[in-house]
mmCIF file with all atom_site columns, C-alpha atoms in Angstrom:
data_model
loop_
_atom_site.group_PDB
_atom_site.id
_atom_site.type_symbol
_atom_site.label_atom_id
_atom_site.label_alt_id
_atom_site.label_comp_id
_atom_site.label_asym_id
_atom_site.label_entity_id
_atom_site.label_seq_id
_atom_site.pdbx_PDB_ins_code
_atom_site.Cartn_x
_atom_site.Cartn_y
_atom_site.Cartn_z
_atom_site.occupancy
_atom_site.B_iso_or_equiv
_atom_site.pdbx_formal_charge
_atom_site.auth_seq_id
_atom_site.auth_comp_id
_atom_site.auth_asym_id
_atom_site.auth_atom_id
_atom_site.pdbx_PDB_model_num
ATOM 1   C CA . ALA H 1 1   ? -15.248 15.279  69.589 1.00 0.00 ? 1   ALA H CA 1
ATOM 2   C CA . GLN H 1 2   ? -19.147 16.043  69.112 1.00 0.00 ? 2   GLN H CA 1
ATOM 3   C CA . SER H 1 3   ? -21.950 14.174  70.949 1.00 0.00 ? 3   SER H CA 1
ATOM 4   C CA . VAL H 1 4   ? -25.501 14.392  71.676 1.00 0.00 ? 4   VAL H CA 1
ATOM 5   C CA . THR H 1 5   ? -26.939 13.359  74.820 1.00 0.00 ? 5   THR H CA 1
ATOM 6   C CA . GLN H 1 6   ? -30.672 12.235  75.251 1.00 0.00 ? 6   GLN H CA 1
ATOM 7   C CA . PRO H 1 7   ? -30.406 11.469  79.088 1.00 0.00 ? 7   PRO H CA 1
ATOM 8   C CA . ASP H 1 8   ? -34.010 9.815   79.257 1.00 0.00 ? 8   ASP H CA 1
ATOM 9   C CA . ILE H 1 9   ? -34.144 6.305   77.685 1.00 0.00 ? 9   ILE H CA 1
ATOM 10  C CA . HIS H 1 10  ? -37.755 5.843   78.604 1.00 0.00 ? 10  HIS H CA 1
ATOM 11  C CA . ILE H 1 11  ? -40.549 8.473   79.502 1.00 0.00 ? 11  ILE H CA 1
ATOM 12  C CA . THR H 1 12  ? -44.126 7.459   80.295 1.00 0.00 ? 12  THR H CA 1
ATOM 13  C CA . VAL H 1 13  ? -46.815 10.117  80.248 1.00 0.00 ? 13  VAL H CA 1
ATOM 14  C CA . SER H 1 14  ? -50.449 10.049  80.559 1.00 0.00 ? 14  SER H CA 1
ATOM 15  C CA . GLU H 1 15  ? -52.640 11.197  77.401 1.00 0.00 ? 15  GLU H CA 1
ATOM 16  C CA . GLY H 1 16  ? -53.221 14.880  77.884 1.00 0.00 ? 16  GLY H CA 1
ATOM 17  C CA . ALA H 1 17  ? -50.283 15.639  79.873 1.00 0.00 ? 17  ALA H CA 1
ATOM 18  C CA . SER H 1 18  ? -47.530 17.837  79.031 1.00 0.00 ? 18  SER H CA 1
ATOM 19  C CA . LEU H 1 19  ? -44.196 16.427  77.592 1.00 0.00 ? 19  LEU H CA 1
ATOM 20  C CA . GLU H 1 20  ? -40.713 17.613  77.522 1.00 0.00 ? 20  GLU H CA 1
ATOM 21  C CA . LEU H 1 21  ? -37.820 15.595  75.846 1.00 0.00 ? 21  LEU H CA 1
ATOM 22  C CA . ARG H 1 22  ? -34.363 16.643  76.959 1.00 0.00 ? 22  ARG H CA 1
ATOM 23  C CA . CYS H 1 23  ? -31.096 16.927  74.330 1.00 0.00 ? 23  CYS H CA 1
ATOM 24  C CA . ASN H 1 24  ? -27.899 18.259  74.988 1.00 0.00 ? 24  ASN H CA 1
ATOM 25  C CA . TYR H 1 25  ? -25.043 18.563  72.528 1.00 0.00 ? 25  TYR H CA 1
ATOM 26  C CA . SER H 1 26  ? -21.263 19.157  73.012 1.00 0.00 ? 26  SER H CA 1
ATOM 27  C CA . TYR H 1 27  ? -19.766 21.140  70.026 1.00 0.00 ? 27  TYR H CA 1
ATOM 28  C CA . GLY H 1 28  ? -17.752 24.266  70.076 1.00 0.00 ? 28  GLY H CA 1
ATOM 29  C CA . ALA H 1 29  ? -20.240 26.359  67.772 1.00 0.00 ? 29  ALA H CA 1
ATOM 30  C CA . THR H 1 30  ? -23.864 26.183  67.208 1.00 0.00 ? 30  THR H CA 1
ATOM 31  C CA . PRO H 1 31  ? -24.858 23.108  65.010 1.00 0.00 ? 31  PRO H CA 1
ATOM 32  C CA . TYR H 1 32  ? -28.023 22.711  63.169 1.00 0.00 ? 32  TYR H CA 1
ATOM 33  C CA . LEU H 1 33  ? -30.470 20.782  65.287 1.00 0.00 ? 33  LEU H CA 1
ATOM 34  C CA . PHE H 1 34  ? -33.061 18.361  64.551 1.00 0.00 ? 34  PHE H CA 1
ATOM 35  C CA . TRP H 1 35  ? -35.673 16.224  66.290 1.00 0.00 ? 35  TRP H CA 1
ATOM 36  C CA . TYR H 1 36  ? -37.166 13.061  64.471 1.00 0.00 ? 36  TYR H CA 1
ATOM 37  C CA . VAL H 1 37  ? -39.631 10.787  65.404 1.00 0.00 ? 37  VAL H CA 1
ATOM 38  C CA . GLN H 1 38  ? -39.816 6.982   64.803 1.00 0.00 ? 38  GLN H CA 1
ATOM 39  C CA . SER H 1 39  ? -42.735 4.486   65.007 1.00 0.00 ? 39  SER H CA 1
ATOM 40  C CA . PRO H 1 40  ? -41.990 0.799   65.371 1.00 0.00 ? 40  PRO H CA 1
ATOM 41  C CA . GLY H 1 41  ? -40.319 -0.545  62.333 1.00 0.00 ? 41  GLY H CA 1
ATOM 42  C CA . GLN H 1 42  ? -40.777 2.728   60.413 1.00 0.00 ? 42  GLN H CA 1
ATOM 43  C CA . GLY H 1 43  ? -38.531 5.285   58.884 1.00 0.00 ? 43  GLY H CA 1
ATOM 44  C CA . LEU H 1 44  ? -37.537 8.755   60.494 1.00 0.00 ? 44  LEU H CA 1
ATOM 45  C CA . GLN H 1 45  ? -39.876 11.717  60.307 1.00 0.00 ? 45  GLN H CA 1
ATOM 46  C CA . LEU H 1 46  ? -38.348 15.109  60.994 1.00 0.00 ? 46  LEU H CA 1
ATOM 47  C CA . LEU H 1 47  ? -40.618 16.974  63.517 1.00 0.00 ? 47  LEU H CA 1
ATOM 48  C CA . LEU H 1 48  ? -38.628 20.274  63.670 1.00 0.00 ? 48  LEU H CA 1
ATOM 49  C CA . LYS H 1 49  ? -35.226 21.937  62.994 1.00 0.00 ? 49  LYS H CA 1
ATOM 50  C CA . TYR H 1 50  ? -33.230 24.964  64.261 1.00 0.00 ? 50  TYR H CA 1
ATOM 51  C CA . PHE H 1 51  ? -30.585 26.445  61.856 1.00 0.00 ? 51  PHE H CA 1
ATOM 52  C CA . SER H 1 52  ? -30.656 30.166  63.271 1.00 0.00 ? 52  SER H CA 1
ATOM 53  C CA . GLY H 1 53  ? -32.873 32.899  64.178 1.00 0.00 ? 53  GLY H CA 1
ATOM 54  C CA . ASP H 1 54  ? -35.802 32.513  66.731 1.00 0.00 ? 54  ASP H CA 1
ATOM 55  C CA . THR H 1 55  ? -34.774 30.054  69.399 1.00 0.00 ? 55  THR H CA 1
ATOM 56  C CA . LEU H 1 56  ? -38.175 28.877  69.672 1.00 0.00 ? 56  LEU H CA 1
ATOM 57  C CA . VAL H 1 57  ? -39.224 26.611  66.640 1.00 0.00 ? 57  VAL H CA 1
ATOM 58  C CA . GLN H 1 58  ? -42.424 25.165  65.931 1.00 0.00 ? 58  GLN H CA 1
ATOM 59  C CA . GLY H 1 59  ? -42.994 21.724  64.346 1.00 0.00 ? 59  GLY H CA 1
ATOM 60  C CA . ILE H 1 60  ? -45.463 19.259  62.932 1.00 0.00 ? 60  ILE H CA 1
ATOM 61  C CA . LYS H 1 61  ? -48.027 17.624  65.217 1.00 0.00 ? 61  LYS H CA 1
ATOM 62  C CA . GLY H 1 62  ? -48.038 20.231  67.762 1.00 0.00 ? 62  GLY H CA 1
ATOM 63  C CA . PHE H 1 63  ? -44.635 20.038  68.882 1.00 0.00 ? 63  PHE H CA 1
ATOM 64  C CA . GLU H 1 64  ? -41.855 22.870  69.712 1.00 0.00 ? 64  GLU H CA 1
ATOM 65  C CA . ALA H 1 65  ? -38.498 23.005  70.672 1.00 0.00 ? 65  ALA H CA 1
ATOM 66  C CA . GLU H 1 66  ? -36.302 25.636  72.446 1.00 0.00 ? 66  GLU H CA 1
ATOM 67  C CA . PHE H 1 67  ? -32.474 26.285  71.433 1.00 0.00 ? 67  PHE H CA 1
ATOM 68  C CA . LYS H 1 68  ? -30.541 27.449  74.561 1.00 0.00 ? 68  LYS H CA 1
ATOM 69  C CA . ARG H 1 69  ? -26.981 28.314  73.868 1.00 0.00 ? 69  ARG H CA 1
ATOM 70  C CA . SER H 1 70  ? -25.985 28.874  77.318 1.00 0.00 ? 70  SER H CA 1
ATOM 71  C CA . GLN H 1 71  ? -27.107 25.473  78.210 1.00 0.00 ? 71  GLN H CA 1
ATOM 72  C CA . SER H 1 72  ? -26.170 23.689  74.796 1.00 0.00 ? 72  SER H CA 1
ATOM 73  C CA . SER H 1 73  ? -29.533 22.341  74.891 1.00 0.00 ? 73  SER H CA 1
ATOM 74  C CA . PHE H 1 74  ? -32.661 21.891  72.297 1.00 0.00 ? 74  PHE H CA 1
ATOM 75  C CA . ASN H 1 75  ? -35.513 20.217  74.333 1.00 0.00 ? 75  ASN H CA 1
ATOM 76  C CA . LEU H 1 76  ? -38.605 19.250  72.799 1.00 0.00 ? 76  LEU H CA 1
ATOM 77  C CA . ARG H 1 77  ? -42.238 20.106  74.147 1.00 0.00 ? 77  ARG H CA 1
ATOM 78  C CA . LYS H 1 78  ? -45.712 19.341  73.500 1.00 0.00 ? 78  LYS H CA 1
ATOM 79  C CA . PRO H 1 79  ? -48.241 20.865  75.925 1.00 0.00 ? 79  PRO H CA 1
ATOM 80  C CA . SER H 1 80  ? -50.672 17.935  75.401 1.00 0.00 ? 80  SER H CA 1
ATOM 81  C CA . VAL H 1 81  ? -49.772 14.614  74.485 1.00 0.00 ? 81  VAL H CA 1
ATOM 82  C CA . HIS H 1 82  ? -51.749 12.206  72.403 1.00 0.00 ? 82  HIS H CA 1
ATOM 83  C CA . TRP H 1 83  ? -51.899 8.507   72.416 1.00 0.00 ? 83  TRP H CA 1
ATOM 84  C CA . SER H 1 84  ? -50.522 8.535   68.727 1.00 0.00 ? 84  SER H CA 1
ATOM 85  C CA . ASP H 1 85  ? -47.329 10.321  70.028 1.00 0.00 ? 85  ASP H CA 1
ATOM 86  C CA . ALA H 1 86  ? -46.038 7.236   71.411 1.00 0.00 ? 86  ALA H CA 1
ATOM 87  C CA . ALA H 1 87  ? -42.802 6.307   69.566 1.00 0.00 ? 87  ALA H CA 1
ATOM 88  C CA . GLU H 1 88  ? -39.155 6.803   69.686 1.00 0.00 ? 88  GLU H CA 1
ATOM 89  C CA . TYR H 1 89  ? -37.834 10.307  69.399 1.00 0.00 ? 89  TYR H CA 1
ATOM 90  C CA . PHE H 1 90  ? -34.182 11.169  68.199 1.00 0.00 ? 90  PHE H CA 1
ATOM 91  C CA . CYS H 1 91  ? -32.365 14.557  68.523 1.00 0.00 ? 91  CYS H CA 1
ATOM 92  C CA . ALA H 1 92  ? -29.867 15.133  66.047 1.00 0.00 ? 92  ALA H CA 1
ATOM 93  C CA . VAL H 1 93  ? -26.939 17.692  65.347 1.00 0.00 ? 93  VAL H CA 1
ATOM 94  C CA . ASP H 1 94  ? -25.112 18.617  62.061 1.00 0.00 ? 94  ASP H CA 1
ATOM 95  C CA . THR H 1 95  ? -21.807 20.044  63.179 1.00 0.00 ? 95  THR H CA 1
ATOM 96  C CA . ASP H 1 96  ? -20.829 21.309  59.925 1.00 0.00 ? 96  ASP H CA 1
ATOM 97  C CA . ARG H 1 97  ? -23.999 23.416  59.547 1.00 0.00 ? 97  ARG H CA 1
ATOM 98  C CA . GLY H 1 98  ? -24.995 22.558  56.051 1.00 0.00 ? 98  GLY H CA 1
ATOM 99  C CA . SER H 1 99  ? -21.627 22.654  54.522 1.00 0.00 ? 99  SER H CA 1
ATOM 100 C CA . THR H 1 100 ? -20.097 19.956  52.050 1.00 0.00 ? 100 THR H CA 1
ATOM 101 C CA . LEU H 1 101 ? -18.889 18.111  55.034 1.00 0.00 ? 101 LEU H CA 1
ATOM 102 C CA . GLY H 1 102 ? -22.369 17.981  56.889 1.00 0.00 ? 102 GLY H CA 1
ATOM 103 C CA . ARG H 1 103 ? -23.574 14.532  58.586 1.00 0.00 ? 103 ARG H CA 1
ATOM 104 C CA . LEU H 1 104 ? -25.791 13.777  61.315 1.00 0.00 ? 104 LEU H CA 1
ATOM 105 C CA . TYR H 1 105 ? -25.076 12.852  64.704 1.00 0.00 ? 105 TYR H CA 1
ATOM 106 C CA . PHE H 1 106 ? -27.903 11.140  66.608 1.00 0.00 ? 106 PHE H CA 1
ATOM 107 C CA . GLY H 1 107 ? -28.628 11.018  70.366 1.00 0.00 ? 107 GLY H CA 1
ATOM 108 C CA . ARG H 1 108 ? -29.522 7.208   71.296 1.00 0.00 ? 108 ARG H CA 1
ATOM 109 C CA . GLY H 1 109 ? -33.189 7.992   71.507 1.00 0.00 ? 109 GLY H CA 1
ATOM 110 C CA . THR H 1 110 ? -35.934 8.356   73.957 1.00 0.00 ? 110 THR H CA 1
ATOM 111 C CA . GLN H 1 111 ? -38.743 5.866   73.905 1.00 0.00 ? 111 GLN H CA 1
ATOM 112 C CA . LEU H 1 112 ? -42.136 7.761   74.681 1.00 0.00 ? 112 LEU H CA 1
ATOM 113 C CA . THR H 1 113 ? -44.887 5.518   76.163 1.00 0.00 ? 113 THR H CA 1
ATOM 114 C CA . VAL H 1 114 ? -48.483 7.166   76.502 1.00 0.00 ? 114 VAL H CA 1
ATOM 115 C CA . TRP H 1 115 ? -51.009 5.841   78.829 1.00 0.00 ? 115 TRP H CA 1
ATOM 116 C CA . PRO H 1 116 ? -54.662 6.141   78.380 1.00 0.00 ? 116 PRO H CA 1
ATOM 117 C CA . ASP C 2 1   ? -43.123 14.513  45.258 1.00 0.00 ? 1   ASP C CA 1
ATOM 118 C CA . THR C 2 2   ? -41.768 14.591  48.868 1.00 0.00 ? 2   THR C CA 1
ATOM 119 C CA . GLU C 2 3   ? -40.896 11.306  49.540 1.00 0.00 ? 3   GLU C CA 1
ATOM 120 C CA . VAL C 2 4   ? -38.121 8.634   49.734 1.00 0.00 ? 4   VAL C CA 1
ATOM 121 C CA . THR C 2 5   ? -39.101 5.008   48.486 1.00 0.00 ? 5   THR C CA 1
ATOM 122 C CA . GLN C 2 6   ? -37.320 1.974   49.599 1.00 0.00 ? 6   GLN C CA 1
ATOM 123 C CA . THR C 2 7   ? -37.662 -1.443  48.173 1.00 0.00 ? 7   THR C CA 1
ATOM 124 C CA . PRO C 2 8   ? -38.346 -4.441  49.249 1.00 0.00 ? 8   PRO C CA 1
ATOM 125 C CA . LYS C 2 9   ? -39.988 -3.685  52.688 1.00 0.00 ? 9   LYS C CA 1
ATOM 126 C CA . HIS C 2 10  ? -38.892 -7.002  54.016 1.00 0.00 ? 10  HIS C CA 1
ATOM 127 C CA . LEU C 2 11  ? -35.820 -9.179  52.924 1.00 0.00 ? 11  LEU C CA 1
ATOM 128 C CA . VAL C 2 12  ? -34.740 -12.616 54.334 1.00 0.00 ? 12  VAL C CA 1
ATOM 129 C CA . MET C 2 13  ? -31.449 -14.165 52.745 1.00 0.00 ? 13  MET C CA 1
ATOM 130 C CA . GLY C 2 14  ? -28.998 -16.714 53.525 1.00 0.00 ? 14  GLY C CA 1
ATOM 131 C CA . MET C 2 15  ? -25.458 -16.160 54.132 1.00 0.00 ? 15  MET C CA 1
ATOM 132 C CA . THR C 2 16  ? -24.405 -16.989 50.508 1.00 0.00 ? 16  THR C CA 1
ATOM 133 C CA . ASN C 2 17  ? -27.026 -15.368 48.840 1.00 0.00 ? 17  ASN C CA 1
ATOM 134 C CA . LYS C 2 18  ? -26.827 -12.040 46.617 1.00 0.00 ? 18  LYS C CA 1
ATOM 135 C CA . LYS C 2 19  ? -29.183 -9.456  47.079 1.00 0.00 ? 19  LYS C CA 1
ATOM 136 C CA . SER C 2 20  ? -29.916 -5.691  46.592 1.00 0.00 ? 20  SER C CA 1
ATOM 137 C CA . LEU C 2 21  ? -31.794 -2.881  48.366 1.00 0.00 ? 21  LEU C CA 1
ATOM 138 C CA . LYS C 2 22  ? -33.170 0.108   46.373 1.00 0.00 ? 22  LYS C CA 1
ATOM 139 C CA . CYS C 2 23  ? -33.739 3.471   47.371 1.00 0.00 ? 23  CYS C CA 1
ATOM 140 C CA . GLU C 2 24  ? -35.243 6.304   45.098 1.00 0.00 ? 24  GLU C CA 1
ATOM 141 C CA . GLN C 2 25  ? -35.993 9.853   45.636 1.00 0.00 ? 25  GLN C CA 1
ATOM 142 C CA . HIS C 2 26  ? -37.548 12.642  43.191 1.00 0.00 ? 26  HIS C CA 1
ATOM 143 C CA . MET C 2 27  ? -36.890 15.735  45.010 1.00 0.00 ? 27  MET C CA 1
ATOM 144 C CA . GLY C 2 28  ? -33.794 16.742  43.210 1.00 0.00 ? 28  GLY C CA 1
ATOM 145 C CA . HIS C 2 29  ? -31.756 16.022  46.231 1.00 0.00 ? 29  HIS C CA 1
ATOM 146 C CA . ARG C 2 30  ? -28.040 15.755  45.509 1.00 0.00 ? 30  ARG C CA 1
ATOM 147 C CA . ALA C 2 31  ? -26.950 13.902  48.726 1.00 0.00 ? 31  ALA C CA 1
ATOM 148 C CA . MET C 2 32  ? -28.053 10.409  49.548 1.00 0.00 ? 32  MET C CA 1
ATOM 149 C CA . TYR C 2 33  ? -27.224 8.167   52.509 1.00 0.00 ? 33  TYR C CA 1
ATOM 150 C CA . TRP C 2 34  ? -27.363 4.722   53.824 1.00 0.00 ? 34  TRP C CA 1
ATOM 151 C CA . TYR C 2 35  ? -27.694 3.912   57.688 1.00 0.00 ? 35  TYR C CA 1
ATOM 152 C CA . LYS C 2 36  ? -27.982 0.644   59.499 1.00 0.00 ? 36  LYS C CA 1
ATOM 153 C CA . GLN C 2 37  ? -30.081 0.612   62.708 1.00 0.00 ? 37  GLN C CA 1
ATOM 154 C CA . LYS C 2 38  ? -30.318 -2.093  65.108 1.00 0.00 ? 38  LYS C CA 1
ATOM 155 C CA . ALA C 2 39  ? -33.511 -2.482  67.521 1.00 0.00 ? 39  ALA C CA 1
ATOM 156 C CA . LYS C 2 40  ? -33.435 0.439   70.195 1.00 0.00 ? 40  LYS C CA 1
ATOM 157 C CA . LYS C 2 41  ? -30.548 1.999   68.893 1.00 0.00 ? 41  LYS C CA 1
ATOM 158 C CA . PRO C 2 42  ? -30.088 5.258   66.525 1.00 0.00 ? 42  PRO C CA 1
ATOM 159 C CA . PRO C 2 43  ? -29.245 4.927   62.868 1.00 0.00 ? 43  PRO C CA 1
ATOM 160 C CA . GLU C 2 44  ? -25.741 4.337   62.239 1.00 0.00 ? 44  GLU C CA 1
ATOM 161 C CA . LEU C 2 45  ? -24.275 6.053   59.177 1.00 0.00 ? 45  LEU C CA 1
ATOM 162 C CA . MET C 2 46  ? -22.638 3.790   56.667 1.00 0.00 ? 46  MET C CA 1
ATOM 163 C CA . PHE C 2 47  ? -22.357 5.630   53.337 1.00 0.00 ? 47  PHE C CA 1
ATOM 164 C CA . VAL C 2 48  ? -22.900 9.014   51.830 1.00 0.00 ? 48  VAL C CA 1
ATOM 165 C CA . TYR C 2 49  ? -23.029 10.009  48.179 1.00 0.00 ? 49  TYR C CA 1
ATOM 166 C CA . SER C 2 50  ? -22.642 13.565  47.283 1.00 0.00 ? 50  SER C CA 1
ATOM 167 C CA . TYR C 2 51  ? -23.652 14.261  43.481 1.00 0.00 ? 51  TYR C CA 1
ATOM 168 C CA . GLU C 2 52  ? -23.475 10.865  42.804 1.00 0.00 ? 52  GLU C CA 1
ATOM 169 C CA . LYS C 2 53  ? -19.921 10.294  44.184 1.00 0.00 ? 53  LYS C CA 1
ATOM 170 C CA . LEU C 2 54  ? -18.998 8.518   47.315 1.00 0.00 ? 54  LEU C CA 1
ATOM 171 C CA . SER C 2 55  ? -17.856 10.772  49.693 1.00 0.00 ? 55  SER C CA 1
ATOM 172 C CA . ILE C 2 56  ? -18.343 8.800   53.120 1.00 0.00 ? 56  ILE C CA 1
ATOM 173 C CA . ASN C 2 57  ? -17.599 5.337   53.848 1.00 0.00 ? 57  ASN C CA 1
ATOM 174 C CA . GLU C 2 58  ? -17.818 4.670   57.625 1.00 0.00 ? 58  GLU C CA 1
ATOM 175 C CA . SER C 2 59  ? -15.475 1.622   57.393 1.00 0.00 ? 59  SER C CA 1
ATOM 176 C CA . VAL C 2 60  ? -18.250 -0.649  56.374 1.00 0.00 ? 60  VAL C CA 1
ATOM 177 C CA . PRO C 2 61  ? -17.210 -4.358  55.579 1.00 0.00 ? 61  PRO C CA 1
ATOM 178 C CA . SER C 2 62  ? -16.939 -4.816  51.924 1.00 0.00 ? 62  SER C CA 1
ATOM 179 C CA . ARG C 2 63  ? -19.986 -7.369  51.889 1.00 0.00 ? 63  ARG C CA 1
ATOM 180 C CA . PHE C 2 64  ? -21.731 -4.229  51.593 1.00 0.00 ? 64  PHE C CA 1
ATOM 181 C CA . SER C 2 65  ? -21.588 -2.257  48.323 1.00 0.00 ? 65  SER C CA 1
ATOM 182 C CA . PRO C 2 66  ? -23.254 0.762   47.688 1.00 0.00 ? 66  PRO C CA 1
ATOM 183 C CA . GLU C 2 67  ? -23.963 2.423   44.044 1.00 0.00 ? 67  GLU C CA 1
ATOM 184 C CA . CYS C 2 68  ? -25.408 5.434   42.918 1.00 0.00 ? 68  CYS C CA 1
ATOM 185 C CA . PRO C 2 69  ? -26.552 4.972   39.345 1.00 0.00 ? 69  PRO C CA 1
ATOM 186 C CA . ASN C 2 70  ? -27.977 8.603   38.979 1.00 0.00 ? 70  ASN C CA 1
ATOM 187 C CA . SER C 2 71  ? -29.140 11.257  41.072 1.00 0.00 ? 71  SER C CA 1
ATOM 188 C CA . SER C 2 72  ? -32.426 9.813   42.020 1.00 0.00 ? 72  SER C CA 1
ATOM 189 C CA . LEU C 2 73  ? -31.414 6.238   42.774 1.00 0.00 ? 73  LEU C CA 1
ATOM 190 C CA . LEU C 2 74  ? -29.285 4.592   45.440 1.00 0.00 ? 74  LEU C CA 1
ATOM 191 C CA . ASN C 2 75  ? -28.531 1.032   45.515 1.00 0.00 ? 75  ASN C CA 1
ATOM 192 C CA . LEU C 2 76  ? -26.975 -1.362  48.270 1.00 0.00 ? 76  LEU C CA 1
ATOM 193 C CA . HIS C 2 77  ? -25.733 -4.364  47.218 1.00 0.00 ? 77  HIS C CA 1
ATOM 194 C CA . LEU C 2 78  ? -25.499 -7.387  49.702 1.00 0.00 ? 78  LEU C CA 1
ATOM 195 C CA . HIS C 2 79  ? -23.303 -10.590 49.608 1.00 0.00 ? 79  HIS C CA 1
ATOM 196 C CA . ALA C 2 80  ? -22.069 -13.264 51.948 1.00 0.00 ? 80  ALA C CA 1
ATOM 197 C CA . LEU C 2 81  ? -23.816 -11.386 54.872 1.00 0.00 ? 81  LEU C CA 1
ATOM 198 C CA . GLN C 2 82  ? -23.612 -12.396 58.589 1.00 0.00 ? 82  GLN C CA 1
ATOM 199 C CA . PRO C 2 83  ? -26.780 -12.847 61.075 1.00 0.00 ? 83  PRO C CA 1
ATOM 200 C CA . GLU C 2 84  ? -25.298 -9.924  62.820 1.00 0.00 ? 84  GLU C CA 1
ATOM 201 C CA . ASP C 2 85  ? -26.096 -7.832  59.986 1.00 0.00 ? 85  ASP C CA 1
ATOM 202 C CA . SER C 2 86  ? -29.767 -8.266  59.984 1.00 0.00 ? 86  SER C CA 1
ATOM 203 C CA . ALA C 2 87  ? -31.239 -4.806  61.135 1.00 0.00 ? 87  ALA C CA 1
ATOM 204 C CA . LEU C 2 88  ? -33.474 -2.101  59.571 1.00 0.00 ? 88  LEU C CA 1
ATOM 205 C CA . TYR C 2 89  ? -31.571 -0.497  56.508 1.00 0.00 ? 89  TYR C CA 1
ATOM 206 C CA . LEU C 2 90  ? -32.558 3.107   55.876 1.00 0.00 ? 90  LEU C CA 1
ATOM 207 C CA . CYS C 2 91  ? -31.968 5.482   53.330 1.00 0.00 ? 91  CYS C CA 1
ATOM 208 C CA . ALA C 2 92  ? -32.054 8.996   53.190 1.00 0.00 ? 92  ALA C CA 1
ATOM 209 C CA . SER C 2 93  ? -31.654 12.343  51.010 1.00 0.00 ? 93  SER C CA 1
ATOM 210 C CA . SER C 2 94  ? -30.887 15.873  51.403 1.00 0.00 ? 94  SER C CA 1
ATOM 211 C CA . GLN C 2 95  ? -30.811 18.754  49.110 1.00 0.00 ? 95  GLN C CA 1
ATOM 212 C CA . ARG C 2 96  ? -26.894 18.768  49.629 1.00 0.00 ? 96  ARG C CA 1
ATOM 213 C CA . ARG C 2 97  ? -24.678 17.386  52.593 1.00 0.00 ? 97  ARG C CA 1
ATOM 214 C CA . GLY C 2 98  ? -25.734 18.863  55.544 1.00 0.00 ? 98  GLY C CA 1
ATOM 215 C CA . GLY C 2 99  ? -29.213 20.342  56.627 1.00 0.00 ? 99  GLY C CA 1
ATOM 216 C CA . GLU C 2 100 ? -32.327 18.186  57.027 1.00 0.00 ? 100 GLU C CA 1
ATOM 217 C CA . GLN C 2 101 ? -32.479 14.739  55.776 1.00 0.00 ? 101 GLN C CA 1
ATOM 218 C CA . PHE C 2 102 ? -35.740 12.854  54.437 1.00 0.00 ? 102 PHE C CA 1
ATOM 219 C CA . PHE C 2 103 ? -35.607 9.148   55.456 1.00 0.00 ? 103 PHE C CA 1
ATOM 220 C CA . GLY C 2 104 ? -37.400 6.406   53.594 1.00 0.00 ? 104 GLY C CA 1
ATOM 221 C CA . PRO C 2 105 ? -39.515 3.733   55.569 1.00 0.00 ? 105 PRO C CA 1
ATOM 222 C CA . GLY C 2 106 ? -36.828 1.269   55.414 1.00 0.00 ? 106 GLY C CA 1
ATOM 223 C CA . THR C 2 107 ? -36.083 -2.263  54.496 1.00 0.00 ? 107 THR C CA 1
ATOM 224 C CA . ARG C 2 108 ? -36.257 -4.798  57.206 1.00 0.00 ? 108 ARG C CA 1
ATOM 225 C CA . LEU C 2 109 ? -33.299 -7.565  56.468 1.00 0.00 ? 109 LEU C CA 1
ATOM 226 C CA . THR C 2 110 ? -33.039 -10.839 58.155 1.00 0.00 ? 110 THR C CA 1
ATOM 227 C CA . VAL C 2 111 ? -30.111 -12.980 57.423 1.00 0.00 ? 111 VAL C CA 1
ATOM 228 C CA . LEU C 2 112 ? -30.146 -16.548 58.245 1.00 0.00 ? 112 LEU C CA 1
#
């Protein structure tokens, strides 16, 4: 069965520090991969996605993610965190790769706290 | 127009009430989704509509009744809910099933 693992429930960083949020998936083939961000009481906003091609993808708000097939990972990074980045981050996969059967499977989320 | 709208933003209802949640998108997307999200948890898929037909029902209790009147609208009818149904209800849409989903801001539901 497919699964998405975000090993860190909560991460705290200082403003201006670099950030890496981890995501691993369990699936036989390469799925479509996504990172979403959610502020308290709000909907989810798509940060970036990987479908194919270049394994380093750029997203909005200065975020990037790298797909590593050998490690089944899709880690999210940002070189310098801003206080406004404090939120919940969800990694998600679509194992049917955009087919008519497609649906998202979410990781449990990582809560990011940013210290001034 | 690249957004998904949801109304109402907040809803408080008693266990005997009947209410509806509404979701609308004008991006021409042909797949629409309802999710339920409890605090500190990821969204849980409830229903998927593809080309206005129900294609997934994740064993959701019958007190939740989805409806897709046209390709832009998605409703969730609520009846005889329980306090444990209190949650954030999110709607999403995508061009077709699979691929990136665009989420609405959600409806915060409280059942008394």
